[in-house]
Short mmCIF file of C-alpha atoms in Angstrom, two decimals:
data_model
loop_
_atom_site.label_atom_id
_atom_site.label_comp_id
_atom_site.label_asym_id
_atom_site.label_seq_id
_atom_site.Cartn_x
_atom_site.Cartn_y
_atom_site.Cartn_z
CA ASP A 26 112.83 85.44 97.32
CA ALA A 27 110.49 83.44 95.10
CA GLY A 28 111.37 81.84 91.57
CA ILE A 29 109.99 84.03 89.19
CA THR A 30 111.81 84.90 85.83
CA GLN A 31 110.29 87.38 83.42
CA SER A 32 111.19 87.50 79.48
CA PRO A 33 112.55 89.45 77.80
CA ARG A 34 112.85 92.41 80.82
CA HIS A 35 112.80 94.76 78.45
CA LYS A 36 111.57 95.40 74.63
CA VAL A 37 111.28 97.78 72.00
CA THR A 38 108.74 96.68 69.45
CA GLU A 39 106.85 98.76 66.61
CA THR A 40 102.91 98.96 66.26
CA GLY A 41 101.53 95.79 64.68
CA THR A 42 103.63 93.79 65.56
CA PRO A 43 103.26 90.76 67.83
CA VAL A 44 104.93 90.30 70.73
CA THR A 45 105.07 87.39 73.56
CA LEU A 46 106.24 88.06 77.09
CA ARG A 47 107.09 84.74 79.16
CA CYS A 48 106.30 84.09 83.14
CA HIS A 49 108.36 81.45 84.69
CA GLN A 50 108.10 80.18 88.22
CA THR A 51 109.78 77.45 90.47
CA GLU A 52 107.38 77.64 93.02
CA ASN A 53 104.51 75.10 91.85
CA HIS A 54 101.93 77.63 92.84
CA ARG A 55 98.27 77.02 90.96
CA TYR A 56 97.81 80.88 90.27
CA MET A 57 99.55 83.28 88.16
CA TYR A 58 98.94 86.95 87.38
CA TRP A 59 99.81 89.23 84.21
CA TYR A 60 99.34 93.06 85.43
CA ARG A 61 100.21 95.95 83.75
CA GLN A 62 101.85 99.17 85.60
CA ASP A 63 101.20 102.66 84.51
CA PRO A 64 101.77 106.36 85.46
CA GLY A 65 98.82 107.34 87.32
CA HIS A 66 97.26 103.82 87.60
CA GLY A 67 97.59 101.36 89.93
CA LEU A 68 98.71 97.53 88.93
CA ARG A 69 95.91 96.57 86.53
CA LEU A 70 95.05 92.68 86.16
CA ILE A 71 95.14 91.95 82.35
CA HIS A 72 94.79 88.09 82.67
CA TYR A 73 95.25 85.39 85.27
CA SER A 74 95.31 81.56 85.70
CA TYR A 75 94.38 79.19 88.01
CA GLY A 76 95.23 75.70 86.39
CA VAL A 77 96.90 74.51 84.03
CA LYS A 78 95.09 75.66 80.54
CA ASP A 79 92.64 77.37 82.97
CA THR A 80 92.33 81.25 82.44
CA ASP A 81 90.19 84.51 82.75
CA LYS A 82 90.02 87.73 82.03
CA GLY A 83 90.48 90.58 84.21
CA GLU A 84 89.74 94.40 84.30
CA VAL A 85 91.89 95.23 81.27
CA SER A 86 92.10 92.35 79.22
CA ASP A 87 91.46 93.73 75.53
CA GLY A 88 94.07 93.17 73.08
CA TYR A 89 95.46 90.64 75.08
CA SER A 90 95.82 86.79 74.94
CA VAL A 91 97.32 84.32 77.41
CA SER A 92 97.91 80.66 77.78
CA ARG A 93 99.32 78.33 80.07
CA SER A 94 100.22 75.15 79.07
CA LYS A 95 102.12 73.65 81.57
CA THR A 96 102.13 74.83 85.78
CA GLU A 97 105.76 76.77 85.63
CA ASP A 98 104.83 78.94 82.69
CA PHE A 99 102.31 81.68 81.75
CA LEU A 100 102.57 83.27 78.43
CA LEU A 101 101.01 87.12 77.54
CA THR A 102 100.98 88.04 73.62
CA LEU A 103 99.93 91.09 72.50
CA GLU A 104 98.41 90.45 68.56
CA SER A 105 99.06 93.25 67.32
CA ALA A 106 100.79 95.73 69.90
CA THR A 107 99.20 99.16 69.61
CA SER A 108 101.04 102.30 71.41
CA SER A 109 98.61 102.78 74.01
CA GLN A 110 100.19 98.92 75.21
CA THR A 111 103.89 100.34 75.83
CA SER A 112 103.67 99.73 79.66
CA VAL A 113 105.88 97.48 82.57
CA TYR A 114 104.30 94.41 83.10
CA PHE A 115 104.71 92.46 85.72
CA CYS A 116 103.98 88.79 86.30
CA ALA A 117 102.35 87.32 89.93
CA ILE A 118 102.26 84.09 91.32
CA SER A 119 100.19 82.87 94.13
CA GLU A 120 99.51 79.74 96.23
CA SER A 121 95.85 79.94 96.40
CA ARG A 122 92.75 82.67 95.04
CA GLN A 123 92.44 83.99 98.49
CA SER A 124 96.07 84.24 99.70
CA ASN A 125 97.66 86.98 101.25
CA GLU A 126 100.43 87.73 99.16
CA GLN A 127 101.20 87.58 95.43
CA PHE A 128 105.05 87.50 94.46
CA PHE A 129 105.91 89.01 91.75
CA GLY A 130 108.42 88.75 89.03
CA PRO A 131 110.41 91.65 87.85
CA GLY A 132 109.22 93.51 85.20
CA THR A 133 109.39 93.44 81.43
CA ARG A 134 109.18 97.42 79.91
CA LEU A 135 107.67 96.97 76.72
CA THR A 136 107.65 100.15 74.20
CA VAL A 137 105.59 100.45 71.25
CA LEU A 138 106.52 102.48 68.48
CA ARG B 20 85.85 107.64 91.65
CA LYS B 21 88.75 105.37 91.84
CA GLU B 22 88.44 101.85 94.20
CA VAL B 23 91.20 102.91 96.10
CA GLU B 24 92.72 106.13 96.43
CA GLN B 25 96.37 107.37 97.73
CA ASP B 26 97.92 110.64 98.27
CA PRO B 27 100.77 110.25 95.66
CA GLY B 28 102.95 111.91 97.53
CA PRO B 29 106.08 112.77 97.24
CA PHE B 30 106.66 112.50 101.12
CA ASN B 31 109.90 114.02 101.67
CA VAL B 32 110.97 113.69 105.49
CA PRO B 33 114.42 113.77 107.24
CA GLU B 34 115.64 110.93 108.94
CA GLY B 35 114.17 109.80 112.48
CA ALA B 36 111.02 111.23 111.45
CA THR B 37 107.28 109.52 111.89
CA VAL B 38 105.30 109.72 108.75
CA ALA B 39 101.20 108.46 108.19
CA PHE B 40 100.17 107.54 105.04
CA ASN B 41 96.18 106.83 104.12
CA CYS B 42 94.11 105.53 101.71
CA THR B 43 90.52 105.43 101.10
CA TYR B 44 88.71 102.56 99.26
CA SER B 45 85.26 102.82 97.87
CA ASN B 46 83.52 98.74 98.44
CA SER B 47 82.37 98.83 101.61
CA ALA B 48 82.46 94.85 101.01
CA SER B 49 86.46 94.40 100.78
CA GLN B 50 87.39 91.94 103.18
CA SER B 51 91.34 92.01 103.12
CA PHE B 52 93.76 94.99 103.17
CA PHE B 53 97.79 95.15 102.33
CA TRP B 54 100.12 97.27 101.89
CA TYR B 55 103.25 96.38 99.72
CA ARG B 56 106.29 98.45 98.97
CA GLN B 57 107.57 98.99 95.48
CA ASP B 58 110.86 100.23 95.02
CA CYS B 59 111.58 102.20 91.65
CA ARG B 60 111.82 100.15 88.61
CA LYS B 61 111.65 97.16 91.24
CA GLU B 62 108.47 94.27 91.71
CA PRO B 63 106.00 95.16 94.39
CA LYS B 64 106.65 93.19 97.79
CA LEU B 65 104.70 92.67 100.28
CA LEU B 66 105.02 94.78 103.07
CA MET B 67 102.20 93.94 105.79
CA SER B 68 98.94 92.67 105.85
CA VAL B 69 96.27 95.02 107.62
CA TYR B 70 94.04 93.32 109.99
CA SER B 71 90.70 94.86 111.81
CA SER B 72 92.57 95.76 115.05
CA GLY B 73 95.81 96.77 114.00
CA ASN B 74 99.21 95.64 113.80
CA GLU B 75 102.88 96.00 113.96
CA ASP B 76 105.91 95.22 112.65
CA GLY B 77 108.91 96.76 113.88
CA ARG B 78 108.46 100.41 112.90
CA PHE B 79 105.90 100.14 110.77
CA THR B 80 101.91 100.19 111.99
CA ALA B 81 98.98 99.72 109.90
CA GLN B 82 95.57 100.34 110.78
CA LEU B 83 91.93 99.52 109.36
CA ASN B 84 88.92 102.21 109.77
CA ARG B 85 86.20 100.61 108.29
CA ALA B 86 83.69 102.91 108.83
CA SER B 87 85.34 105.61 107.43
CA GLN B 88 86.98 103.00 104.44
CA TYR B 89 90.53 104.02 105.02
CA ILE B 90 93.76 102.33 105.71
CA SER B 91 97.06 103.93 107.25
CA LEU B 92 100.65 103.07 107.85
CA LEU B 93 102.40 104.63 109.82
CA ILE B 94 106.37 104.43 109.92
CA ARG B 95 108.21 105.43 113.03
CA ASP B 96 112.02 106.56 113.05
CA SER B 97 112.23 106.69 109.23
CA LYS B 98 115.58 105.34 107.50
CA LEU B 99 116.82 106.01 104.57
CA SER B 100 116.57 102.49 103.25
CA ASP B 101 112.62 103.55 103.65
CA SER B 102 112.30 105.45 100.61
CA ALA B 103 110.13 104.10 98.26
CA THR B 104 106.98 103.69 96.72
CA TYR B 105 104.02 101.99 99.29
CA LEU B 106 100.95 100.81 97.38
CA CYS B 107 97.87 100.37 98.99
CA VAL B 108 95.95 96.73 98.26
CA VAL B 109 92.49 95.76 99.02
CA ILE B 110 90.86 92.71 98.05
CA GLY B 111 87.17 93.29 97.19
CA ASN B 112 84.41 90.43 96.75
CA THR B 113 85.81 89.50 93.41
CA ASP B 114 88.83 87.98 94.73
CA LYS B 115 91.21 90.03 93.24
CA LEU B 116 93.91 92.78 94.12
CA ILE B 117 92.82 96.33 93.79
CA PHE B 118 96.04 98.01 93.94
CA GLY B 119 96.07 102.43 94.70
CA THR B 120 98.41 103.69 92.41
CA GLY B 121 100.45 104.64 95.38
CA THR B 122 102.10 107.35 97.41
CA ARG B 123 106.21 108.10 97.26
CA LEU B 124 108.30 108.21 100.10
CA GLN B 125 111.45 109.72 100.52
CA VAL B 126 113.54 110.10 103.29
CA PHE B 127 116.50 112.48 103.61
CA PRO B 128 119.84 112.49 105.64
#
């Protein structure tokens, strides 16, 4: 299995609080992604990174920001969490933009009350 | 219309059965196609890529029909361990993966 960890694995927070999720990889892959998965929706891309300090928005980026100061770490921040951001968040990595395969982390289950 | 559509199921089949799922996509410019597998409360993992000529990996066969814009996954001799959700994934002209909502398969003894 690819070396990807996510922390925390579970979190319950209150509306309006800031939340940061961390993704850490040991594969030295250039591309990193944050997705959210909700019932009735496929995995939806929030943000992705194509290198240190290089990030871009995905399909559902409103309310989220990201940072990548090191190759191995990709942080997702909810500046002011809302109940609509209750979801399962997956980090993924790939070697190249057109890579056939993305490797996913174990996911973070976030509940915003 | 969603870019990638799948029947959510569940498909309930007995061990040893053959089962097939279809997935339709709306962007005719889509270039690459995959099937991912996701176990309950786990992360998705690549099952197989789907090539224009079709491809087979053991009990699994994937097919692409560009004219009708769908891909299919056939599982022969189903095992209990095949129980999972199967995600159809398409890469369009933006180089980003578009995921279907998944088809749930439950294999019973």
